[in-house]
Structures are given as C-alpha cells and as structure tokens.
Amino acid sequence: MTAVAAATSVWTAQADTAGGRQPQARVSAPDARPQDQVAKVAADIAHASDRGARGVNITIDDGPDPVWTPRVLQLLKDNGVKATFCMVGTQAQAHPDLVKEVVAAGHRLCDHAVSHDTAMDTKSEAYQSQQILDAERMITKASGGVRPQYYRAPGGAFTPYSRQLAASRGMRPLGWNVDSKDFERPGVDTMVATVKREISDGPTVLFHDAGGDRSQTVAALREVLPWLKQQGYSFGFPVR
Ligand SMILES: [Zn+2]
C-alpha cells in the first residue's frame, strides 16, 4: 500500500503537466496514430534504489505488431534482456500468438488500454474503465491467462481514477523516465544519444514496437542494449 501511495503522489504531480503533451505529439507525429510524448515521469525514481542505481527497465509500447515485435524479441533475446511490453488491447486481440511469445520469453505484460486514446484523461470514468478493463481482458485472453502487471495510460494520459482502478486490479501505474523519442524517427544516432544522455534520470526507458516503421527502434536497441551492459547497468522490471 505504501508503494502504491507513493506512486500515486508522484503521478499526481505528473498530471499537472499532461496538458502540454498533445500539441507537441501531434505536430511531430509521422502518421495519424497517437504517440507517447509526455514529459518525463518520475514514478520509478523513488523506487530506483530498491534495485540499485544501475538498473534499467526497457519498456516496449503499442504492439504487438507482426513485423516489429519479433525483431525486438530477437534483439532482447540476443542481449539477454527482459522487458515490459505495454500492449494495446486491439493489437493483443489481433495477434495472440505474439502475446504468447512475449510471455514465453520471460517478458512482462502491461495494459496500454483498448484503443490508445491519448485523450483518455478528458473522458468519463465509465469510458476510462472500459478502456482499461477491456484491454486487461483482451491481453489476458490472448496470453492464455497471464495477466498484465502494469497499466500505462496512452500518451501518459493518467487520471487519479485510472491509476486507482489499475492498482485495484493489481496493475501498477507505469510511467517512464527516459523517452527515446523513437516514435518520431529522429534517426538512430539521435535516439542512441538521447538514451545515453538521459539514462541517469531514471531506470525506465520508452521504446515502441508498433505504430509505423520501427526499423530505427530496432537499430537503436542493437546499439543501446550492449552499451548499457558495458556501462554496468542490469536489466529488470519496474518495481511493483
Ligand atoms: Zn503508446
């Protein structure tokens, strides 16, 4: 309960800045799909010491995708890295075999809502509940019964209600500390430099395995994962 309360207080502060994200996200979006471009989130910083300051949590959002998820899975396997996959409900429903592959490889699941509505925080509680709980069911069914352990609001559009609802289902609200900005496809070198520069900000790093051409993400992970290992970081899961 203490951990939940601490996370909730951090997220409350985050919610105050959420209004700035959407114009920025839509201007730079390479396609019509919403993206996760929120100011950095401190949700995990308070817990970083639990795992040692050199821990990294890789999070992969918006899939599963039949083209990109297998490539990301292979890279994670090659580097011995376990990650957390924040899945969109409709994607999980469409690609249950990929959800099962993710689970079988030892990665964790995260509920990323049914339809990736980044304006969820402006909608009714009934709508938020449907988005979160339906996605939880879709992901759990697709995985063959393995439940998501986290909830990440699309675009970081959390509300106090959605955090509480997720927590009541045993899903820890999950933010991020480092945004690779891979959704904007800024170039592999830029993405790698961003992660290297900002990794000291906190352990949880955001990447995407869906929502468009993710070849830059794959290339960046190929560089970043060995680099993190060389720097002495260990890979883990966000602390519950
Ligand atoms: Zn997302």
PDB file of C-alpha atoms and ligand atoms in Angstrom:
ATOM      1  CA  MET A   1       0.000   0.000   0.000  1.00  0.00           C
ATOM      2  CA  THR A   2       2.856   2.308   0.769  1.00  0.00           C
ATOM      3  CA  ALA A   3       4.340   1.831  -2.674  1.00  0.00           C
ATOM      4  CA  VAL A   4       1.007   2.492  -4.323  1.00  0.00           C
ATOM      5  CA  ALA A   5       0.506   5.629  -2.299  1.00  0.00           C
ATOM      6  CA  ALA A   6       3.977   6.879  -3.176  1.00  0.00           C
ATOM      7  CA  ALA A   7       3.474   6.195  -6.843  1.00  0.00           C
ATOM      8  CA  THR A   8       0.114   7.913  -6.742  1.00  0.00           C
ATOM      9  CA  SER A   9       1.562  11.069  -5.283  1.00  0.00           C
ATOM     10  CA  VAL A  10       4.241  11.221  -7.960  1.00  0.00           C
ATOM     11  CA  TRP A  11       1.687  10.662 -10.673  1.00  0.00           C
ATOM     12  CA  THR A  12      -0.489  13.432  -9.311  1.00  0.00           C
ATOM     13  CA  ALA A  13       2.347  15.833  -9.924  1.00  0.00           C
ATOM     14  CA  GLN A  14       2.776  14.433 -13.410  1.00  0.00           C
ATOM     15  CA  ALA A  15      -0.867  15.013 -14.247  1.00  0.00           C
ATOM     16  CA  ASP A  16      -0.329  18.735 -13.875  1.00  0.00           C
ATOM     17  CA  THR A  17       1.976  18.790 -16.866  1.00  0.00           C
ATOM     18  CA  ALA A  18      -0.012  16.446 -19.055  1.00  0.00           C
ATOM     19  CA  GLY A  19      -1.794  19.229 -20.897  1.00  0.00           C
ATOM     20  CA  GLY A  20       1.358  20.171 -22.742  1.00  0.00           C
ATOM     21  CA  ARG A  21       1.877  16.892 -24.459  1.00  0.00           C
ATOM     22  CA  GLN A  22      -0.730  16.636 -27.148  1.00  0.00           C
ATOM     23  CA  PRO A  23       0.065  19.553 -29.441  1.00  0.00           C
ATOM     24  CA  GLN A  24       3.715  18.593 -29.386  1.00  0.00           C
ATOM     25  CA  ALA A  25       2.907  14.967 -30.065  1.00  0.00           C
ATOM     26  CA  ARG A  26       0.597  15.654 -32.985  1.00  0.00           C
ATOM     27  CA  VAL A  27       2.815  18.157 -34.715  1.00  0.00           C
ATOM     28  CA  SER A  28       5.655  15.710 -34.955  1.00  0.00           C
ATOM     29  CA  ALA A  29       3.641  12.543 -35.475  1.00  0.00           C
ATOM     30  CA  PRO A  30       4.740  10.687 -38.599  1.00  0.00           C
ATOM     31  CA  ASP A  31       1.274   9.265 -39.028  1.00  0.00           C
ATOM     32  CA  ALA A  32      -2.180   9.656 -37.586  1.00  0.00           C
ATOM     33  CA  ARG A  33      -1.519   7.368 -34.704  1.00  0.00           C
ATOM     34  CA  PRO A  34      -1.285   8.945 -31.268  1.00  0.00           C
ATOM     35  CA  GLN A  35       2.005   8.597 -29.521  1.00  0.00           C
ATOM     36  CA  ASP A  36       3.580   8.710 -26.150  1.00  0.00           C
ATOM     37  CA  GLN A  37       5.255  12.054 -25.870  1.00  0.00           C
ATOM     38  CA  VAL A  38       4.881  13.152 -22.326  1.00  0.00           C
ATOM     39  CA  ALA A  39       7.260  14.979 -20.091  1.00  0.00           C
ATOM     40  CA  LYS A  40       9.472  12.615 -18.232  1.00  0.00           C
ATOM     41  CA  VAL A  41       7.840  10.781 -15.410  1.00  0.00           C
ATOM     42  CA  ALA A  42       9.409  10.288 -12.036  1.00  0.00           C
ATOM     43  CA  ALA A  43       7.271   7.372 -10.965  1.00  0.00           C
ATOM     44  CA  ASP A  44      10.156   4.959 -10.778  1.00  0.00           C
ATOM     45  CA  ILE A  45      12.787   7.224  -9.361  1.00  0.00           C
ATOM     46  CA  ALA A  46      11.550   6.735  -5.847  1.00  0.00           C
ATOM     47  CA  HIS A  47      11.992   3.012  -6.281  1.00  0.00           C
ATOM     48  CA  ALA A  48      15.303   3.052  -8.122  1.00  0.00           C
ATOM     49  CA  SER A  49      17.290   2.441  -5.007  1.00  0.00           C
ATOM     50  CA  ASP A  50      15.364  -0.783  -4.457  1.00  0.00           C
ATOM     51  CA  ARG A  51      17.144  -2.316  -7.405  1.00  0.00           C
ATOM     52  CA  GLY A  52      20.371  -0.398  -7.269  1.00  0.00           C
ATOM     53  CA  ALA A  53      21.023   2.819  -9.116  1.00  0.00           C
ATOM     54  CA  ARG A  54      22.337   0.967 -12.164  1.00  0.00           C
ATOM     55  CA  GLY A  55      19.129  -0.810 -13.038  1.00  0.00           C
ATOM     56  CA  VAL A  56      17.337  -0.268 -16.342  1.00  0.00           C
ATOM     57  CA  ASN A  57      13.786  -1.201 -17.277  1.00  0.00           C
ATOM     58  CA  ILE A  58      13.171  -1.471 -21.004  1.00  0.00           C
ATOM     59  CA  THR A  59       9.527  -0.846 -21.928  1.00  0.00           C
ATOM     60  CA  ILE A  60       8.127  -1.506 -25.413  1.00  0.00           C
ATOM     61  CA  ASP A  61       4.805   0.108 -26.329  1.00  0.00           C
ATOM     62  CA  ASP A  62       1.824  -0.135 -28.657  1.00  0.00           C
ATOM     63  CA  GLY A  63       2.237  -3.662 -30.037  1.00  0.00           C
ATOM     64  CA  PRO A  64       2.269  -6.444 -30.573  1.00  0.00           C
ATOM     65  CA  ASP A  65       2.995  -5.959 -34.257  1.00  0.00           C
ATOM     66  CA  PRO A  66       3.642  -8.857 -36.654  1.00  0.00           C
ATOM     67  CA  VAL A  67       6.604  -7.129 -38.318  1.00  0.00           C
ATOM     68  CA  TRP A  68       8.382  -5.391 -35.449  1.00  0.00           C
ATOM     69  CA  THR A  69       7.639  -7.354 -32.313  1.00  0.00           C
ATOM     70  CA  PRO A  70       9.512 -10.475 -33.491  1.00  0.00           C
ATOM     71  CA  ARG A  71      12.555  -8.345 -34.352  1.00  0.00           C
ATOM     72  CA  VAL A  72      12.516  -6.658 -30.969  1.00  0.00           C
ATOM     73  CA  LEU A  73      12.079 -10.035 -29.253  1.00  0.00           C
ATOM     74  CA  GLN A  74      15.092 -11.410 -31.106  1.00  0.00           C
ATOM     75  CA  LEU A  75      17.254  -8.447 -30.071  1.00  0.00           C
ATOM     76  CA  LEU A  76      16.180  -8.772 -26.459  1.00  0.00           C
ATOM     77  CA  LYS A  77      16.993 -12.473 -26.585  1.00  0.00           C
ATOM     78  CA  ASP A  78      20.378 -11.871 -28.197  1.00  0.00           C
ATOM     79  CA  ASN A  79      21.256  -9.484 -25.375  1.00  0.00           C
ATOM     80  CA  GLY A  80      19.708 -11.492 -22.557  1.00  0.00           C
ATOM     81  CA  VAL A  81      17.329  -8.675 -21.710  1.00  0.00           C
ATOM     82  CA  LYS A  82      13.854  -8.972 -20.201  1.00  0.00           C
ATOM     83  CA  ALA A  83      11.453  -6.129 -20.948  1.00  0.00           C
ATOM     84  CA  THR A  84       7.937  -4.960 -20.266  1.00  0.00           C
ATOM     85  CA  PHE A  85       5.528  -4.869 -23.227  1.00  0.00           C
ATOM     86  CA  CYS A  86       2.724  -2.320 -22.974  1.00  0.00           C
ATOM     87  CA  MET A  87       0.131  -3.746 -25.316  1.00  0.00           C
ATOM     88  CA  VAL A  88      -2.823  -2.094 -26.973  1.00  0.00           C
ATOM     89  CA  GLY A  89      -5.909  -4.253 -26.455  1.00  0.00           C
ATOM     90  CA  THR A  90      -6.891  -4.491 -30.098  1.00  0.00           C
ATOM     91  CA  GLN A  91      -3.330  -5.396 -31.074  1.00  0.00           C
ATOM     92  CA  ALA A  92      -3.197  -8.168 -28.491  1.00  0.00           C
ATOM     93  CA  GLN A  93      -6.540  -9.479 -29.679  1.00  0.00           C
ATOM     94  CA  ALA A  94      -5.359  -9.489 -33.302  1.00  0.00           C
ATOM     95  CA  HIS A  95      -2.022 -11.179 -32.568  1.00  0.00           C
ATOM     96  CA  PRO A  96      -2.448 -13.639 -29.690  1.00  0.00           C
ATOM     97  CA  ASP A  97       0.487 -15.763 -30.848  1.00  0.00           C
ATOM     98  CA  LEU A  98       2.801 -12.782 -30.409  1.00  0.00           C
ATOM     99  CA  VAL A  99       1.431 -12.109 -26.939  1.00  0.00           C
ATOM    100  CA  LYS A 100       2.176 -15.712 -26.022  1.00  0.00           C
ATOM    101  CA  GLU A 101       5.687 -15.399 -27.487  1.00  0.00           C
ATOM    102  CA  VAL A 102       6.352 -12.341 -25.360  1.00  0.00           C
ATOM    103  CA  VAL A 103       5.245 -14.180 -22.232  1.00  0.00           C
ATOM    104  CA  ALA A 104       7.116 -17.362 -23.121  1.00  0.00           C
ATOM    105  CA  ALA A 105      10.332 -15.367 -23.474  1.00  0.00           C
ATOM    106  CA  GLY A 106      10.014 -14.160 -19.889  1.00  0.00           C
ATOM    107  CA  HIS A 107       8.873 -10.627 -20.530  1.00  0.00           C
ATOM    108  CA  ARG A 108       6.072  -8.916 -18.643  1.00  0.00           C
ATOM    109  CA  LEU A 109       2.777  -7.563 -19.893  1.00  0.00           C
ATOM    110  CA  CYS A 110       1.378  -4.084 -19.387  1.00  0.00           C
ATOM    111  CA  ASP A 111      -2.165  -2.889 -20.163  1.00  0.00           C
ATOM    112  CA  HIS A 112      -1.980   0.040 -22.607  1.00  0.00           C
ATOM    113  CA  ALA A 113      -5.772   0.451 -22.990  1.00  0.00           C
ATOM    114  CA  VAL A 114      -8.015  -0.780 -25.776  1.00  0.00           C
ATOM    115  CA  SER A 115      -7.642   1.858 -28.467  1.00  0.00           C
ATOM    116  CA  HIS A 116      -4.698   4.069 -27.463  1.00  0.00           C
ATOM    117  CA  ASP A 117      -6.811   7.139 -26.839  1.00  0.00           C
ATOM    118  CA  THR A 118      -4.336   9.761 -25.633  1.00  0.00           C
ATOM    119  CA  ALA A 119      -7.226  11.981 -24.573  1.00  0.00           C
ATOM    120  CA  MET A 120      -8.478   9.386 -22.110  1.00  0.00           C
ATOM    121  CA  ASP A 121      -7.879  11.733 -19.236  1.00  0.00           C
ATOM    122  CA  THR A 122     -10.606  14.050 -20.569  1.00  0.00           C
ATOM    123  CA  LYS A 123     -13.208  11.289 -20.824  1.00  0.00           C
ATOM    124  CA  SER A 124     -15.705   9.857 -18.362  1.00  0.00           C
ATOM    125  CA  GLU A 125     -14.763   7.373 -15.686  1.00  0.00           C
ATOM    126  CA  ALA A 126     -17.027   4.834 -17.394  1.00  0.00           C
ATOM    127  CA  TYR A 127     -15.011   5.239 -20.597  1.00  0.00           C
ATOM    128  CA  GLN A 128     -11.692   5.000 -18.802  1.00  0.00           C
ATOM    129  CA  SER A 129     -12.875   1.886 -17.006  1.00  0.00           C
ATOM    130  CA  GLN A 130     -13.962   0.255 -20.253  1.00  0.00           C
ATOM    131  CA  GLN A 131     -10.639   1.088 -21.921  1.00  0.00           C
ATOM    132  CA  ILE A 132      -8.565  -0.295 -19.066  1.00  0.00           C
ATOM    133  CA  LEU A 133     -10.589  -3.346 -18.066  1.00  0.00           C
ATOM    134  CA  ASP A 134     -11.438  -4.457 -21.594  1.00  0.00           C
ATOM    135  CA  ALA A 135      -7.767  -4.257 -22.556  1.00  0.00           C
ATOM    136  CA  GLU A 136      -6.861  -6.232 -19.450  1.00  0.00           C
ATOM    137  CA  ARG A 137      -9.292  -8.945 -20.557  1.00  0.00           C
ATOM    138  CA  MET A 138      -8.112  -8.872 -24.173  1.00  0.00           C
ATOM    139  CA  ILE A 139      -4.457  -9.164 -23.212  1.00  0.00           C
ATOM    140  CA  THR A 140      -5.112 -11.876 -20.633  1.00  0.00           C
ATOM    141  CA  LYS A 141      -7.145 -13.906 -23.102  1.00  0.00           C
ATOM    142  CA  ALA A 142      -4.527 -13.503 -25.835  1.00  0.00           C
ATOM    143  CA  SER A 143      -1.729 -14.561 -23.494  1.00  0.00           C
ATOM    144  CA  GLY A 144      -3.558 -17.683 -22.428  1.00  0.00           C
ATOM    145  CA  GLY A 145      -4.224 -16.439 -18.919  1.00  0.00           C
ATOM    146  CA  VAL A 146      -1.180 -14.368 -17.983  1.00  0.00           C
ATOM    147  CA  ARG A 147      -2.362 -11.030 -16.663  1.00  0.00           C
ATOM    148  CA  PRO A 148      -0.748  -7.658 -17.253  1.00  0.00           C
ATOM    149  CA  GLN A 149       1.131  -6.490 -14.174  1.00  0.00           C
ATOM    150  CA  TYR A 150       1.196  -2.818 -15.109  1.00  0.00           C
ATOM    151  CA  TYR A 151      -1.004  -0.168 -16.617  1.00  0.00           C
ATOM    152  CA  ARG A 152       0.412   2.592 -18.794  1.00  0.00           C
ATOM    153  CA  ALA A 153      -2.035   5.238 -19.991  1.00  0.00           C
ATOM    154  CA  PRO A 154      -1.767   6.024 -23.712  1.00  0.00           C
ATOM    155  CA  GLY A 155       0.375   9.123 -24.056  1.00  0.00           C
ATOM    156  CA  GLY A 156       0.686   9.185 -20.281  1.00  0.00           C
ATOM    157  CA  ALA A 157      -2.934  10.381 -20.002  1.00  0.00           C
ATOM    158  CA  PHE A 158      -3.421   9.084 -16.487  1.00  0.00           C
ATOM    159  CA  THR A 159      -6.055  10.307 -14.094  1.00  0.00           C
ATOM    160  CA  PRO A 160      -6.290   9.703 -10.361  1.00  0.00           C
ATOM    161  CA  TYR A 161      -9.243   7.456 -11.159  1.00  0.00           C
ATOM    162  CA  SER A 162      -7.409   5.394 -13.780  1.00  0.00           C
ATOM    163  CA  ARG A 163      -4.399   4.933 -11.519  1.00  0.00           C
ATOM    164  CA  GLN A 164      -6.607   3.760  -8.700  1.00  0.00           C
ATOM    165  CA  LEU A 165      -8.617   1.443 -10.940  1.00  0.00           C
ATOM    166  CA  ALA A 166      -5.479  -0.125 -12.388  1.00  0.00           C
ATOM    167  CA  ALA A 167      -3.974  -0.582  -8.940  1.00  0.00           C
ATOM    168  CA  SER A 168      -7.171  -2.232  -7.743  1.00  0.00           C
ATOM    169  CA  ARG A 169      -6.673  -4.811 -10.497  1.00  0.00           C
ATOM    170  CA  GLY A 170      -3.085  -5.415  -9.443  1.00  0.00           C
ATOM    171  CA  MET A 171      -1.659  -3.336 -12.284  1.00  0.00           C
ATOM    172  CA  ARG A 172       0.959  -0.843 -11.197  1.00  0.00           C
ATOM    173  CA  PRO A 173       0.681   2.535 -12.953  1.00  0.00           C
ATOM    174  CA  LEU A 174       3.783   2.668 -15.104  1.00  0.00           C
ATOM    175  CA  GLY A 175       5.417   5.817 -16.367  1.00  0.00           C
ATOM    176  CA  TRP A 176       8.854   6.323 -17.845  1.00  0.00           C
ATOM    177  CA  ASN A 177      11.945   8.365 -17.122  1.00  0.00           C
ATOM    178  CA  VAL A 178      13.686   8.309 -20.490  1.00  0.00           C
ATOM    179  CA  ASP A 179      11.829   8.790 -23.778  1.00  0.00           C
ATOM    180  CA  SER A 180      13.917   7.503 -26.665  1.00  0.00           C
ATOM    181  CA  LYS A 181      11.662   9.595 -28.934  1.00  0.00           C
ATOM    182  CA  ASP A 182      11.693   6.648 -31.291  1.00  0.00           C
ATOM    183  CA  PHE A 183       8.141   7.351 -32.367  1.00  0.00           C
ATOM    184  CA  GLU A 184       9.344  10.492 -34.120  1.00  0.00           C
ATOM    185  CA  ARG A 185      12.014   8.553 -36.051  1.00  0.00           C
ATOM    186  CA  PRO A 186      14.719  11.141 -35.392  1.00  0.00           C
ATOM    187  CA  GLY A 187      17.472   8.870 -36.667  1.00  0.00           C
ATOM    188  CA  VAL A 188      19.276   6.058 -34.929  1.00  0.00           C
ATOM    189  CA  ASP A 189      22.202   8.180 -33.739  1.00  0.00           C
ATOM    190  CA  THR A 190      19.886  10.735 -32.164  1.00  0.00           C
ATOM    191  CA  MET A 191      17.894   8.066 -30.384  1.00  0.00           C
ATOM    192  CA  VAL A 192      21.006   6.384 -29.052  1.00  0.00           C
ATOM    193  CA  ALA A 193      22.401   9.726 -27.903  1.00  0.00           C
ATOM    194  CA  THR A 194      19.144  10.593 -26.158  1.00  0.00           C
ATOM    195  CA  VAL A 195      19.146   7.378 -24.164  1.00  0.00           C
ATOM    196  CA  LYS A 196      22.831   7.699 -23.266  1.00  0.00           C
ATOM    197  CA  ARG A 197      22.348  11.295 -22.165  1.00  0.00           C
ATOM    198  CA  GLU A 198      19.189  10.779 -20.134  1.00  0.00           C
ATOM    199  CA  ILE A 199      19.620   7.327 -18.620  1.00  0.00           C
ATOM    200  CA  SER A 200      20.893   8.875 -15.402  1.00  0.00           C
ATOM    201  CA  ASP A 201      17.428  10.431 -14.986  1.00  0.00           C
ATOM    202  CA  GLY A 202      15.929   7.106 -14.041  1.00  0.00           C
ATOM    203  CA  PRO A 203      15.577   3.462 -14.889  1.00  0.00           C
ATOM    204  CA  THR A 204      12.537   3.174 -17.146  1.00  0.00           C
ATOM    205  CA  VAL A 205      13.120   3.727 -20.878  1.00  0.00           C
ATOM    206  CA  LEU A 206      10.380   4.034 -23.503  1.00  0.00           C
ATOM    207  CA  PHE A 207      10.521   2.419 -26.956  1.00  0.00           C
ATOM    208  CA  HIS A 208       7.837   1.316 -29.439  1.00  0.00           C
ATOM    209  CA  ASP A 209       7.361  -1.880 -31.446  1.00  0.00           C
ATOM    210  CA  ALA A 210       4.323  -0.704 -33.415  1.00  0.00           C
ATOM    211  CA  GLY A 211       2.644   2.350 -34.855  1.00  0.00           C
ATOM    212  CA  GLY A 212       4.709   2.582 -38.032  1.00  0.00           C
ATOM    213  CA  ASP A 213       8.137   1.707 -39.359  1.00  0.00           C
ATOM    214  CA  ARG A 214      10.189   0.808 -36.280  1.00  0.00           C
ATOM    215  CA  SER A 215      13.427  -0.028 -38.072  1.00  0.00           C
ATOM    216  CA  GLN A 216      15.139   2.870 -36.301  1.00  0.00           C
ATOM    217  CA  THR A 217      13.990   1.488 -32.967  1.00  0.00           C
ATOM    218  CA  VAL A 218      15.437  -1.921 -33.774  1.00  0.00           C
ATOM    219  CA  ALA A 219      18.726  -0.372 -34.883  1.00  0.00           C
ATOM    220  CA  ALA A 220      18.892   1.827 -31.800  1.00  0.00           C
ATOM    221  CA  LEU A 221      18.218  -1.089 -29.460  1.00  0.00           C
ATOM    222  CA  ARG A 222      21.001  -3.022 -31.182  1.00  0.00           C
ATOM    223  CA  GLU A 223      23.398  -0.293 -30.057  1.00  0.00           C
ATOM    224  CA  VAL A 224      21.847   0.728 -26.775  1.00  0.00           C
ATOM    225  CA  LEU A 225      21.443  -2.668 -25.124  1.00  0.00           C
ATOM    226  CA  PRO A 226      25.126  -3.683 -25.354  1.00  0.00           C
ATOM    227  CA  TRP A 227      26.161  -0.159 -24.356  1.00  0.00           C
ATOM    228  CA  LEU A 228      24.030  -0.273 -21.221  1.00  0.00           C
ATOM    229  CA  LYS A 229      25.567  -3.628 -20.316  1.00  0.00           C
ATOM    230  CA  GLN A 230      29.054  -2.259 -20.873  1.00  0.00           C
ATOM    231  CA  GLN A 231      28.216   0.625 -18.562  1.00  0.00           C
ATOM    232  CA  GLY A 232      27.328  -1.808 -15.820  1.00  0.00           C
ATOM    233  CA  TYR A 233      23.559  -1.488 -15.943  1.00  0.00           C
ATOM    234  CA  SER A 234      21.416  -4.503 -15.188  1.00  0.00           C
ATOM    235  CA  PHE A 235      18.055  -5.048 -16.839  1.00  0.00           C
ATOM    236  CA  GLY A 236      14.914  -5.651 -14.859  1.00  0.00           C
ATOM    237  CA  PHE A 237      11.276  -4.851 -14.419  1.00  0.00           C
ATOM    238  CA  PRO A 238       9.691  -1.771 -12.919  1.00  0.00           C
ATOM    239  CA  VAL A 239       9.375  -2.320  -9.193  1.00  0.00           C
ATOM    240  CA  ARG A 240       5.912  -3.095  -8.063  1.00  0.00           C
TER     241      ARG A 240
HETATM  242 ZN    ZN B   1       1.569   4.157 -26.522  1.00  0.00          ZN
END
